[in-house]
Amino acid sequence: MSEALPGMQKPPVQPARVRDAAAVVLYRRRGAGGAAVFWLKRGKDLRFAGGFYAFPGGRVDPADSEVPVEGAEGLDAALVVAAARELLEETGVLVADGADRVSARQRADMRRALLEAKATFATLLKEHGLRLRKRDFVDAGRWITPPFMPVRFDARFFLVEAPAAQDAEVWPGELSEGRWIKPAEALELWNEGRALLHPPNLHAMRVMATFTTPEDAAQRLSTPQNAPGHIPSRIEFQRGIHLFPLETDTLPPATHTNAYVVGNGELLIVDPGSKEVRQYARLLALIAGMVAEGKRPRAIFLTHHHADHVGGALAVKERLKIPIWAHERTAERLPAGAVDRLLVDDEVIDLQGLPAMKLRVLHTPGHARGHLCLIDEATRAAIVGDMVAGVGTIVIDPPEGDMTDYLAQLERLKNLPVSTLYPAHGPVIPDGPGKLEEYLLHRQHRERLVFEAIPRFGATLHEVVKKAYADTMEAMHPIAERSAQAILIKLVREGRVVRRDERYFHA
Ligand SMILES: [Zn+2]
């Protein structure tokens, strides 16, 4: 993304409201010791953690405070109610005093009634003579979603042993799958980049992998490292790729540029974009913590030259005494001597570590002439800079931006194929190929609108934008105009449109 255009109103950075939520680490003891946990995969279109693996849970409903809980009051009680209700809705497991008298059929009926909002949880519990008890829901930590996330929760975790006579099962809907899994197996999938985990769930898996007693597990679940004020400071959705968003002057609605710290020994620091010392000092503190664990910063990697990607690069270079690596076209746009090594398409960066990582460099011009992506060879995870955005849109601004190149590179990434996309702005994208296909279709659609916005007697750029971007807020039209220009250049190049003076005509 580019920096905000001059004259554009930049809204103040306002973190999303934090909502109370409950999550349940549902476990079953295994014969040989240890425990299995029930995890589920959230539907990829959900606003919070779509496509990630998680534990059952969700927001506290206003109605949750009307249900009595033995041994708890106020918010503490409402959190237990939310935990019990979400557990029933998402897995079919009913944890309450008297649940052993409820048949599997009745439990399924209760669950359906809840999901279809045909009855309240309070009524259902009363009908079956059930009573919720705090002691069935053991406190297992508290996690607050970091401020940069668009949806935020203050989540209380509970450790709950599954009743022996009940099985957990996911019904089709918002959750795409759910099953019992050994925590060690879940961690292996996380290692391989095949299961993305938010920090609380990664922590829980690590604790449950060495389960002995519920008391010990609850204690360790409640005392994570790297979570000052209950907010996780280490965000590693898959092994070896740390996400660290910095506030930048970027293009709204985005407010941050994601820096990434990549590696399990040697570290590559991708796009330290903020020029504000308060911002990059936080990044340096994170890196200092990793250095204390024996890791070693090797270089700064720049996806492209835009100010919201390179803002802190020289300061970080100075502090860490490491070189900056970038494409030649990026180096040309930065102060002389800023870039120490020029990277080319298809070269591989080897990062020592446990495990070592091989990162393939892709030259992906389109948004910027020197734009680079990084592909982790083992997991196919892709750090994509401004090829794709988790929030907002990618601007192709000629002459730097080139629509023909951009579309070719989107297609190339899709066909590699890639797995998870790590964009420079907004949330991580678990379904990379799906998102790239969506982008390609969207761009085709827009190209058609631009083409069709040209009448027989021709039109100026301004007139084309008014018609082809009628669905876009007027305030965004200066940006739309740049994109329309990029499309028109492509159409002229393809011989479908001709330009005479300041007007465009069908060829
Ligand atoms: Zn950019």
Short mmCIF file of C-alpha atoms and ligand atoms in Angstrom, two decimals:
data_model
loop_
_atom_site.label_atom_id
_atom_site.label_comp_id
_atom_site.label_asym_id
_atom_site.label_seq_id
_atom_site.Cartn_x
_atom_site.Cartn_y
_atom_site.Cartn_z
CA MET A 1 0.00 0.00 0.00
CA SER A 2 1.13 3.56 -0.57
CA GLU A 3 1.26 6.22 2.05
CA ALA A 4 -1.93 8.28 2.35
CA LEU A 5 -2.41 10.66 -0.58
CA PRO A 6 -2.06 14.38 0.21
CA GLY A 7 -5.32 15.93 1.36
CA MET A 8 -6.92 12.63 2.35
CA GLN A 9 -8.50 12.66 5.78
CA LYS A 10 -6.72 10.10 7.93
CA PRO A 11 -8.91 8.78 10.72
CA PRO A 12 -7.22 8.51 14.14
CA VAL A 13 -6.08 5.01 15.06
CA GLN A 14 -8.84 3.77 17.32
CA PRO A 15 -8.56 0.19 18.59
CA ALA A 16 -11.73 -1.92 18.32
CA ARG A 17 -13.87 -2.35 21.43
CA VAL A 18 -12.91 -5.34 23.58
CA ARG A 19 -15.74 -7.82 24.19
CA ASP A 20 -15.94 -10.40 26.95
CA ALA A 21 -15.62 -13.95 25.71
CA ALA A 22 -15.07 -17.47 27.01
CA ALA A 23 -13.09 -20.37 25.54
CA VAL A 24 -12.98 -23.99 26.64
CA VAL A 25 -10.00 -26.31 26.54
CA LEU A 26 -12.07 -29.49 26.47
CA TYR A 27 -9.95 -32.52 27.24
CA ARG A 28 -10.15 -36.24 27.71
CA ARG A 29 -7.54 -38.22 29.64
CA ARG A 30 -5.76 -40.89 27.67
CA GLY A 31 -5.02 -44.36 28.95
CA ALA A 32 -1.25 -44.09 28.76
CA GLY A 33 -1.25 -40.68 30.48
CA GLY A 34 -1.54 -37.33 28.77
CA ALA A 35 -4.68 -35.89 27.30
CA ALA A 36 -6.45 -35.33 24.02
CA VAL A 37 -8.12 -31.99 23.34
CA PHE A 38 -11.01 -31.08 21.06
CA TRP A 39 -10.09 -28.47 18.48
CA LEU A 40 -12.03 -27.00 15.64
CA LYS A 41 -11.33 -25.08 12.49
CA ARG A 42 -13.16 -21.80 12.11
CA GLY A 43 -14.85 -21.12 8.75
CA LYS A 44 -12.52 -19.08 6.55
CA ASP A 45 -15.01 -16.24 6.11
CA LEU A 46 -15.47 -15.53 9.82
CA ARG A 47 -14.28 -12.05 10.81
CA PHE A 48 -12.26 -13.25 13.78
CA ALA A 49 -9.60 -15.91 13.17
CA GLY A 50 -11.33 -17.30 10.06
CA GLY A 51 -9.46 -20.39 8.81
CA PHE A 52 -7.57 -20.79 12.10
CA TYR A 53 -7.77 -23.73 14.51
CA ALA A 54 -9.22 -22.87 17.90
CA PHE A 55 -11.00 -24.18 20.96
CA PRO A 56 -14.78 -23.95 21.39
CA GLY A 57 -15.90 -20.55 22.64
CA GLY A 58 -17.39 -17.19 21.82
CA ARG A 59 -18.75 -13.91 23.11
CA VAL A 60 -20.73 -13.46 26.29
CA ASP A 61 -24.39 -12.80 25.39
CA PRO A 62 -26.46 -10.33 27.45
CA ALA A 63 -28.79 -13.25 28.30
CA ASP A 64 -25.88 -15.20 29.83
CA SER A 65 -26.09 -13.03 32.95
CA GLU A 66 -29.63 -14.30 33.65
CA VAL A 67 -28.50 -17.88 34.24
CA PRO A 68 -27.58 -18.80 37.83
CA VAL A 69 -24.23 -20.50 38.42
CA GLU A 70 -23.39 -22.34 41.62
CA GLY A 71 -20.19 -20.84 43.06
CA ALA A 72 -19.96 -17.71 40.90
CA GLU A 73 -21.63 -14.31 40.52
CA GLY A 74 -21.69 -11.36 38.16
CA LEU A 75 -19.31 -11.44 35.19
CA ASP A 76 -17.61 -14.59 36.54
CA ALA A 77 -20.94 -16.39 36.35
CA ALA A 78 -21.80 -15.01 32.91
CA LEU A 79 -18.43 -16.23 31.59
CA VAL A 80 -19.16 -19.77 32.83
CA VAL A 81 -22.59 -19.61 31.17
CA ALA A 82 -21.04 -18.43 27.90
CA ALA A 83 -18.49 -21.24 28.09
CA ALA A 84 -21.15 -23.89 28.74
CA ARG A 85 -23.47 -22.55 26.06
CA GLU A 86 -20.78 -22.25 23.38
CA LEU A 87 -19.57 -25.74 24.25
CA LEU A 88 -23.04 -27.16 23.68
CA GLU A 89 -23.59 -25.14 20.49
CA GLU A 90 -20.23 -25.94 18.92
CA THR A 91 -19.51 -29.48 20.12
CA GLY A 92 -22.77 -30.87 21.56
CA VAL A 93 -21.12 -31.46 24.93
CA LEU A 94 -23.25 -30.53 27.95
CA VAL A 95 -21.42 -29.82 31.20
CA ALA A 96 -23.84 -29.25 34.09
CA ASP A 97 -25.02 -30.86 37.30
CA GLY A 98 -27.63 -33.40 36.15
CA ALA A 99 -26.28 -33.73 32.58
CA ASP A 100 -25.92 -37.51 33.05
CA ARG A 101 -29.74 -37.80 33.14
CA VAL A 102 -30.07 -36.13 29.72
CA SER A 103 -30.07 -38.51 26.74
CA ALA A 104 -27.96 -37.94 23.63
CA ARG A 105 -31.17 -37.24 21.70
CA GLN A 106 -32.29 -34.61 24.23
CA ARG A 107 -28.86 -32.99 24.13
CA ALA A 108 -29.05 -32.76 20.35
CA ASP A 109 -32.52 -31.20 20.63
CA MET A 110 -31.24 -28.64 23.15
CA ARG A 111 -28.34 -27.82 20.85
CA ARG A 112 -30.60 -27.35 17.82
CA ALA A 113 -33.00 -25.15 19.81
CA LEU A 114 -30.06 -22.95 20.86
CA LEU A 115 -28.56 -22.71 17.38
CA GLU A 116 -31.92 -21.86 15.85
CA ALA A 117 -32.66 -19.39 18.69
CA LYS A 118 -35.90 -21.22 19.46
CA ALA A 119 -35.18 -21.33 23.19
CA THR A 120 -32.82 -19.59 25.60
CA PHE A 121 -30.12 -21.50 27.42
CA ALA A 122 -31.77 -20.53 30.73
CA THR A 123 -35.11 -22.13 29.70
CA LEU A 124 -33.45 -25.28 28.40
CA LEU A 125 -31.45 -25.78 31.59
CA LYS A 126 -34.58 -25.25 33.71
CA GLU A 127 -36.69 -27.65 31.60
CA HIS A 128 -34.18 -30.45 32.18
CA GLY A 129 -33.51 -29.64 35.85
CA LEU A 130 -29.86 -28.78 35.14
CA ARG A 131 -27.57 -26.51 37.10
CA LEU A 132 -24.26 -24.96 36.02
CA ARG A 133 -21.40 -25.13 38.53
CA LYS A 134 -18.27 -23.02 38.57
CA ARG A 135 -16.18 -25.95 39.74
CA ASP A 136 -16.71 -27.77 36.41
CA PHE A 137 -15.03 -24.85 34.62
CA VAL A 138 -11.49 -24.48 35.93
CA ASP A 139 -9.87 -21.07 35.34
CA ALA A 140 -7.15 -21.48 32.73
CA GLY A 141 -5.93 -18.03 31.81
CA ARG A 142 -7.01 -14.74 30.33
CA TRP A 143 -6.08 -13.32 26.94
CA ILE A 144 -6.85 -9.93 25.41
CA THR A 145 -6.65 -9.58 21.62
CA PRO A 146 -3.94 -7.02 20.66
CA PRO A 147 -5.18 -3.50 19.78
CA PHE A 148 -4.31 -3.71 16.06
CA MET A 149 -6.84 -6.49 15.43
CA PRO A 150 -10.18 -5.44 13.87
CA VAL A 151 -12.16 -7.64 16.27
CA ARG A 152 -11.05 -7.92 19.90
CA PHE A 153 -11.94 -10.14 22.82
CA ASP A 154 -11.12 -10.32 26.51
CA ALA A 155 -11.22 -14.10 26.61
CA ARG A 156 -11.26 -16.18 29.76
CA PHE A 157 -10.08 -19.75 29.21
CA PHE A 158 -11.55 -22.68 31.10
CA LEU A 159 -10.21 -26.19 31.42
CA VAL A 160 -13.06 -28.69 31.23
CA GLU A 161 -12.92 -32.47 31.32
CA ALA A 162 -15.37 -33.98 28.83
CA PRO A 163 -18.06 -36.14 30.49
CA ALA A 164 -17.17 -39.77 29.75
CA ALA A 165 -20.58 -40.63 28.32
CA GLN A 166 -20.67 -37.78 25.80
CA ASP A 167 -18.91 -37.36 22.50
CA ALA A 168 -18.02 -34.07 20.88
CA GLU A 169 -18.96 -33.44 17.29
CA VAL A 170 -19.08 -30.44 14.97
CA TRP A 171 -22.18 -29.75 12.89
CA PRO A 172 -21.82 -28.13 9.47
CA GLY A 173 -21.94 -24.35 9.70
CA GLU A 174 -19.45 -21.75 10.86
CA LEU A 175 -16.95 -24.42 11.82
CA SER A 176 -15.46 -26.40 8.99
CA GLU A 177 -14.12 -29.27 11.09
CA GLY A 178 -13.58 -30.41 14.65
CA ARG A 179 -12.04 -33.47 16.26
CA TRP A 180 -10.12 -34.90 19.18
CA ILE A 181 -6.40 -34.50 18.71
CA LYS A 182 -3.25 -35.22 20.67
CA PRO A 183 -1.65 -31.83 21.41
CA ALA A 184 1.71 -33.11 20.10
CA GLU A 185 0.05 -33.86 16.76
CA ALA A 186 -1.55 -30.40 16.69
CA LEU A 187 1.86 -28.83 17.35
CA GLU A 188 3.36 -30.86 14.52
CA LEU A 189 0.73 -29.49 12.13
CA TRP A 190 1.50 -25.99 13.42
CA ASN A 191 5.22 -26.63 12.80
CA GLU A 192 4.42 -27.58 9.23
CA GLY A 193 2.29 -24.49 8.65
CA ARG A 194 -0.80 -26.67 8.14
CA ALA A 195 -2.68 -25.47 11.23
CA LEU A 196 -2.59 -21.77 12.14
CA LEU A 197 -2.94 -20.98 15.85
CA HIS A 198 -3.49 -17.72 17.70
CA PRO A 199 -1.09 -17.25 20.65
CA PRO A 200 -3.54 -18.38 23.39
CA ASN A 201 -4.29 -21.60 21.54
CA LEU A 202 -0.61 -22.27 20.78
CA HIS A 203 0.16 -21.79 24.47
CA ALA A 204 -2.68 -24.13 25.46
CA MET A 205 -1.47 -26.82 23.04
CA ARG A 206 2.05 -26.59 24.46
CA VAL A 207 0.74 -26.96 28.02
CA MET A 208 -1.64 -29.79 27.18
CA ALA A 209 1.15 -31.66 25.34
CA THR A 210 2.68 -32.35 28.78
CA PHE A 211 -0.56 -32.85 30.71
CA THR A 212 -0.31 -34.62 34.06
CA THR A 213 -3.07 -33.28 36.32
CA PRO A 214 -5.79 -30.66 35.76
CA GLU A 215 -4.40 -28.57 38.64
CA ASP A 216 -0.94 -28.44 37.10
CA ALA A 217 -2.32 -27.74 33.61
CA ALA A 218 -4.61 -24.94 34.86
CA GLN A 219 -1.71 -23.34 36.68
CA ARG A 220 0.53 -23.38 33.61
CA LEU A 221 -2.28 -22.31 31.29
CA SER A 222 -2.84 -19.25 33.50
CA THR A 223 0.81 -18.11 33.52
CA PRO A 224 2.01 -17.72 29.93
CA GLN A 225 5.26 -15.99 29.02
CA ASN A 226 5.32 -13.01 26.67
CA ALA A 227 1.84 -11.74 27.53
CA PRO A 228 2.13 -8.48 29.52
CA GLY A 229 -1.32 -7.26 30.59
CA HIS A 230 -2.81 -10.46 29.11
CA ILE A 231 -1.92 -9.24 25.59
CA PRO A 232 0.32 -11.60 23.63
CA SER A 233 3.53 -9.94 22.44
CA ARG A 234 4.71 -12.92 20.38
CA ILE A 235 2.44 -13.71 17.50
CA GLU A 236 3.57 -16.78 15.61
CA PHE A 237 0.59 -18.17 13.69
CA GLN A 238 2.89 -20.82 12.25
CA ARG A 239 6.38 -21.74 13.29
CA GLY A 240 9.08 -19.28 12.29
CA ILE A 241 6.90 -16.41 11.07
CA HIS A 242 6.32 -13.72 13.71
CA LEU A 243 3.79 -10.99 12.98
CA PHE A 244 4.49 -7.55 14.39
CA PRO A 245 2.21 -4.72 13.17
CA LEU A 246 3.49 -1.16 13.48
CA GLU A 247 1.33 1.93 13.26
CA THR A 248 2.11 3.76 10.02
CA ASP A 249 0.77 6.56 7.82
CA THR A 250 -0.70 4.14 5.36
CA LEU A 251 -3.76 4.23 3.16
CA PRO A 252 -7.05 4.04 5.11
CA PRO A 253 -8.82 1.88 6.17
CA ALA A 254 -5.48 0.23 7.00
CA THR A 255 -3.73 1.79 10.01
CA HIS A 256 -0.72 -0.51 10.38
CA THR A 257 1.99 -2.10 8.32
CA ASN A 258 2.82 -5.65 9.34
CA ALA A 259 6.48 -6.22 10.02
CA TYR A 260 7.47 -9.89 10.06
CA VAL A 261 10.36 -11.49 11.87
CA VAL A 262 11.12 -14.70 10.02
CA GLY A 263 13.32 -17.57 11.13
CA ASN A 264 14.06 -20.04 13.93
CA GLY A 265 17.69 -19.02 14.49
CA GLU A 266 18.87 -16.45 11.98
CA LEU A 267 16.19 -13.79 11.62
CA LEU A 268 15.04 -11.80 8.62
CA ILE A 269 13.18 -8.61 9.50
CA VAL A 270 10.62 -7.79 6.82
CA ASP A 271 9.34 -4.23 6.26
CA PRO A 272 10.01 -2.34 9.51
CA GLY A 273 7.73 0.38 8.15
CA SER A 274 7.29 2.98 10.86
CA LYS A 275 9.62 5.96 11.11
CA GLU A 276 8.31 6.71 14.63
CA VAL A 277 10.86 5.71 17.25
CA ARG A 278 8.03 4.70 19.63
CA GLN A 279 6.88 2.15 17.05
CA TYR A 280 10.14 0.58 15.89
CA ALA A 281 11.46 0.54 19.46
CA ARG A 282 8.69 -2.01 20.22
CA LEU A 283 9.94 -4.11 17.33
CA LEU A 284 13.52 -3.82 18.60
CA ALA A 285 12.36 -4.94 22.06
CA LEU A 286 10.75 -8.04 20.56
CA ILE A 287 13.95 -8.81 18.66
CA ALA A 288 16.05 -8.24 21.82
CA GLY A 289 13.91 -10.89 23.54
CA MET A 290 14.62 -13.30 20.69
CA VAL A 291 18.33 -12.50 20.76
CA ALA A 292 18.31 -13.34 24.48
CA GLU A 293 17.04 -16.79 23.44
CA GLY A 294 20.03 -17.24 21.13
CA LYS A 295 18.52 -16.04 17.87
CA ARG A 296 20.45 -13.72 15.57
CA PRO A 297 19.17 -10.94 13.28
CA ARG A 298 20.74 -11.39 9.85
CA ALA A 299 19.19 -8.79 7.53
CA ILE A 300 16.30 -6.45 6.84
CA PHE A 301 14.23 -7.47 3.84
CA LEU A 302 12.19 -4.83 2.02
CA THR A 303 9.21 -5.86 -0.12
CA HIS A 304 9.26 -2.45 -1.87
CA HIS A 305 10.19 1.20 -1.44
CA HIS A 306 6.90 2.77 -0.21
CA ALA A 307 7.35 4.88 2.92
CA ASP A 308 5.00 2.78 5.05
CA HIS A 309 7.28 -0.25 4.41
CA VAL A 310 10.74 1.28 4.74
CA GLY A 311 10.14 4.01 7.35
CA GLY A 312 12.13 2.36 10.14
CA ALA A 313 14.57 0.40 7.99
CA LEU A 314 17.60 2.69 8.35
CA ALA A 315 17.10 3.07 12.11
CA VAL A 316 16.78 -0.70 12.60
CA LYS A 317 19.82 -1.28 10.37
CA GLU A 318 21.82 1.14 12.50
CA ARG A 319 20.71 -0.34 15.83
CA LEU A 320 21.13 -4.00 14.90
CA LYS A 321 24.17 -3.51 12.63
CA ILE A 322 22.65 -5.66 9.92
CA PRO A 323 22.37 -5.07 6.15
CA ILE A 324 19.30 -4.17 4.13
CA TRP A 325 18.34 -6.49 1.26
CA ALA A 326 16.01 -5.44 -1.53
CA HIS A 327 15.46 -5.48 -5.29
CA GLU A 328 17.50 -3.13 -7.47
CA ARG A 329 14.38 -1.11 -8.44
CA THR A 330 13.72 -0.58 -4.72
CA ALA A 331 17.32 0.40 -3.99
CA GLU A 332 17.11 3.09 -6.69
CA ARG A 333 14.27 4.76 -4.83
CA LEU A 334 16.01 4.87 -1.45
CA PRO A 335 18.96 7.02 -0.29
CA ALA A 336 22.27 5.98 -1.88
CA GLY A 337 23.95 3.22 0.10
CA ALA A 338 20.81 2.28 2.05
CA VAL A 339 20.50 -1.14 0.39
CA ASP A 340 23.47 -3.45 0.91
CA ARG A 341 22.53 -6.45 -1.20
CA LEU A 342 20.41 -6.67 -4.34
CA LEU A 343 18.07 -9.64 -4.54
CA VAL A 344 16.89 -11.17 -7.79
CA ASP A 345 13.96 -13.31 -8.82
CA ASP A 346 14.11 -16.98 -7.82
CA GLU A 347 17.13 -16.81 -5.54
CA VAL A 348 16.94 -18.68 -2.25
CA ILE A 349 17.78 -17.25 1.15
CA ASP A 350 19.00 -19.87 3.61
CA LEU A 351 18.32 -19.08 7.25
CA GLN A 352 20.13 -21.23 9.80
CA GLY A 353 18.04 -22.40 12.73
CA LEU A 354 16.00 -25.15 14.29
CA PRO A 355 14.57 -25.88 11.90
CA ALA A 356 16.48 -24.02 9.17
CA MET A 357 14.36 -22.16 6.64
CA LYS A 358 14.69 -21.76 2.90
CA LEU A 359 12.99 -18.65 1.54
CA ARG A 360 12.55 -18.21 -2.19
CA VAL A 361 12.59 -14.63 -3.44
CA LEU A 362 10.02 -13.74 -6.10
CA HIS A 363 10.20 -10.52 -8.07
CA THR A 364 6.55 -9.50 -8.39
CA PRO A 365 6.33 -6.08 -10.09
CA GLY A 366 2.93 -4.45 -10.48
CA HIS A 367 2.22 -2.49 -7.33
CA ALA A 368 5.84 -1.31 -7.36
CA ARG A 369 8.56 -2.09 -9.91
CA GLY A 370 10.89 -3.59 -7.32
CA HIS A 371 8.26 -5.53 -5.38
CA LEU A 372 9.43 -8.81 -3.85
CA CYS A 373 7.61 -11.68 -2.14
CA LEU A 374 9.14 -14.41 0.02
CA ILE A 375 7.98 -18.03 -0.14
CA ASP A 376 8.87 -20.47 2.63
CA GLU A 377 9.89 -23.58 0.67
CA ALA A 378 8.76 -26.04 3.36
CA THR A 379 5.27 -24.73 4.04
CA ARG A 380 4.59 -22.58 0.92
CA ALA A 381 3.61 -19.74 3.22
CA ALA A 382 4.07 -16.45 1.36
CA ILE A 383 5.00 -13.03 2.67
CA VAL A 384 3.32 -10.96 0.01
CA GLY A 385 3.88 -7.29 0.92
CA ASP A 386 1.39 -5.25 -1.08
CA MET A 387 0.39 -7.92 -3.62
CA VAL A 388 -2.71 -8.63 -1.53
CA ALA A 389 -4.21 -6.89 1.49
CA GLY A 390 -6.00 -8.35 4.48
CA VAL A 391 -7.79 -5.01 4.82
CA GLY A 392 -8.50 -2.30 2.22
CA THR A 393 -7.36 -2.53 -1.39
CA ILE A 394 -4.13 -2.58 -3.39
CA VAL A 395 -3.57 0.54 -5.46
CA ILE A 396 -1.90 0.20 -8.85
CA ASP A 397 -0.64 3.72 -9.44
CA PRO A 398 1.01 4.34 -12.83
CA PRO A 399 3.69 4.84 -13.92
CA GLU A 400 5.19 3.00 -10.92
CA GLY A 401 2.24 0.63 -10.88
CA ASP A 402 1.55 -1.59 -13.88
CA MET A 403 -1.71 -3.53 -14.15
CA THR A 404 -0.46 -6.04 -16.74
CA ASP A 405 2.50 -6.97 -14.52
CA TYR A 406 0.38 -7.04 -11.39
CA LEU A 407 -2.19 -9.47 -12.81
CA ALA A 408 0.55 -11.73 -14.20
CA GLN A 409 2.18 -11.89 -10.75
CA LEU A 410 -1.11 -12.62 -8.95
CA GLU A 411 -1.61 -15.50 -11.38
CA ARG A 412 1.95 -16.69 -10.81
CA LEU A 413 1.53 -16.75 -7.02
CA LYS A 414 -1.76 -18.60 -7.33
CA ASN A 415 -0.22 -21.26 -9.56
CA LEU A 416 2.89 -21.88 -7.46
CA PRO A 417 0.80 -22.70 -5.38
CA VAL A 418 1.06 -20.86 -2.08
CA SER A 419 -0.59 -21.69 1.24
CA THR A 420 -1.10 -18.94 3.85
CA LEU A 421 -0.58 -15.35 2.72
CA TYR A 422 1.08 -12.90 5.10
CA PRO A 423 0.16 -9.44 3.77
CA ALA A 424 1.63 -6.09 4.80
CA HIS A 425 -1.76 -4.78 5.87
CA GLY A 426 -4.58 -6.45 7.79
CA PRO A 427 -5.15 -10.00 8.97
CA VAL A 428 -3.33 -13.07 7.71
CA ILE A 429 -5.05 -15.02 4.92
CA PRO A 430 -5.13 -18.81 5.48
CA ASP A 431 -6.60 -19.66 2.06
CA GLY A 432 -4.00 -18.06 -0.22
CA PRO A 433 -5.10 -19.52 -3.58
CA GLY A 434 -8.75 -18.68 -2.80
CA LYS A 435 -7.87 -15.06 -2.04
CA LEU A 436 -5.71 -14.72 -5.17
CA GLU A 437 -8.52 -16.11 -7.31
CA GLU A 438 -10.91 -13.61 -5.68
CA TYR A 439 -8.49 -10.78 -6.52
CA LEU A 440 -8.15 -11.89 -10.13
CA LEU A 441 -11.93 -12.12 -10.55
CA HIS A 442 -12.40 -8.74 -8.90
CA ARG A 443 -9.83 -7.14 -11.23
CA GLN A 444 -11.45 -8.73 -14.30
CA HIS A 445 -14.81 -7.39 -13.19
CA ARG A 446 -13.38 -3.90 -12.71
CA GLU A 447 -11.66 -4.02 -16.08
CA ARG A 448 -15.00 -4.87 -17.70
CA LEU A 449 -16.69 -1.94 -15.91
CA VAL A 450 -13.96 0.44 -17.08
CA PHE A 451 -14.21 -0.83 -20.67
CA GLU A 452 -18.01 -0.53 -20.63
CA ALA A 453 -17.84 2.96 -19.13
CA ILE A 454 -16.47 4.26 -22.45
CA PRO A 455 -19.34 5.37 -24.73
CA ARG A 456 -19.15 5.52 -28.54
CA PHE A 457 -18.14 9.17 -28.45
CA GLY A 458 -15.38 8.50 -25.95
CA ALA A 459 -14.79 9.64 -22.38
CA THR A 460 -12.19 11.35 -20.22
CA LEU A 461 -10.52 9.51 -17.35
CA HIS A 462 -12.70 11.45 -14.92
CA GLU A 463 -15.90 10.39 -16.72
CA VAL A 464 -14.79 6.76 -16.80
CA VAL A 465 -14.18 6.78 -13.04
CA LYS A 466 -17.57 8.35 -12.29
CA LYS A 467 -19.30 5.52 -14.12
CA ALA A 468 -17.05 2.51 -13.46
CA TYR A 469 -16.60 3.30 -9.77
CA ALA A 470 -20.17 4.40 -8.99
CA ASP A 471 -20.18 1.74 -6.23
CA THR A 472 -17.14 3.32 -4.54
CA MET A 473 -17.30 6.15 -2.00
CA GLU A 474 -16.71 9.55 -3.63
CA ALA A 475 -13.86 10.19 -1.16
CA MET A 476 -11.98 7.22 -2.66
CA HIS A 477 -12.30 8.50 -6.25
CA PRO A 478 -8.82 10.09 -6.34
CA ILE A 479 -7.45 6.61 -5.67
CA ALA A 480 -9.91 4.93 -8.02
CA GLU A 481 -8.70 7.33 -10.71
CA ARG A 482 -5.17 5.93 -10.39
CA SER A 483 -6.45 2.37 -10.73
CA ALA A 484 -8.67 3.28 -13.68
CA GLN A 485 -5.65 4.87 -15.34
CA ALA A 486 -3.72 1.65 -14.82
CA ILE A 487 -6.51 -0.38 -16.42
CA LEU A 488 -6.78 2.02 -19.37
CA ILE A 489 -3.03 1.80 -20.00
CA LYS A 490 -3.40 -1.98 -20.07
CA LEU A 491 -6.37 -1.81 -22.47
CA VAL A 492 -4.51 0.60 -24.79
CA ARG A 493 -1.49 -1.72 -24.75
CA GLU A 494 -3.75 -4.64 -25.69
CA GLY A 495 -5.24 -2.64 -28.59
CA ARG A 496 -8.77 -2.66 -27.17
CA VAL A 497 -8.88 1.04 -26.36
CA VAL A 498 -7.26 4.03 -28.05
CA ARG A 499 -6.40 7.35 -26.53
CA ARG A 500 -6.81 10.59 -28.49
CA ASP A 501 -5.90 13.81 -26.71
CA GLU A 502 -7.42 13.41 -23.27
CA ARG A 503 -10.21 11.01 -24.33
CA TYR A 504 -10.47 7.24 -24.50
CA PHE A 505 -12.35 5.36 -27.25
CA HIS A 506 -13.07 1.71 -28.02
CA ALA A 507 -10.63 0.61 -30.69
ZN ZN B 1 2.98 -0.14 -1.19
#
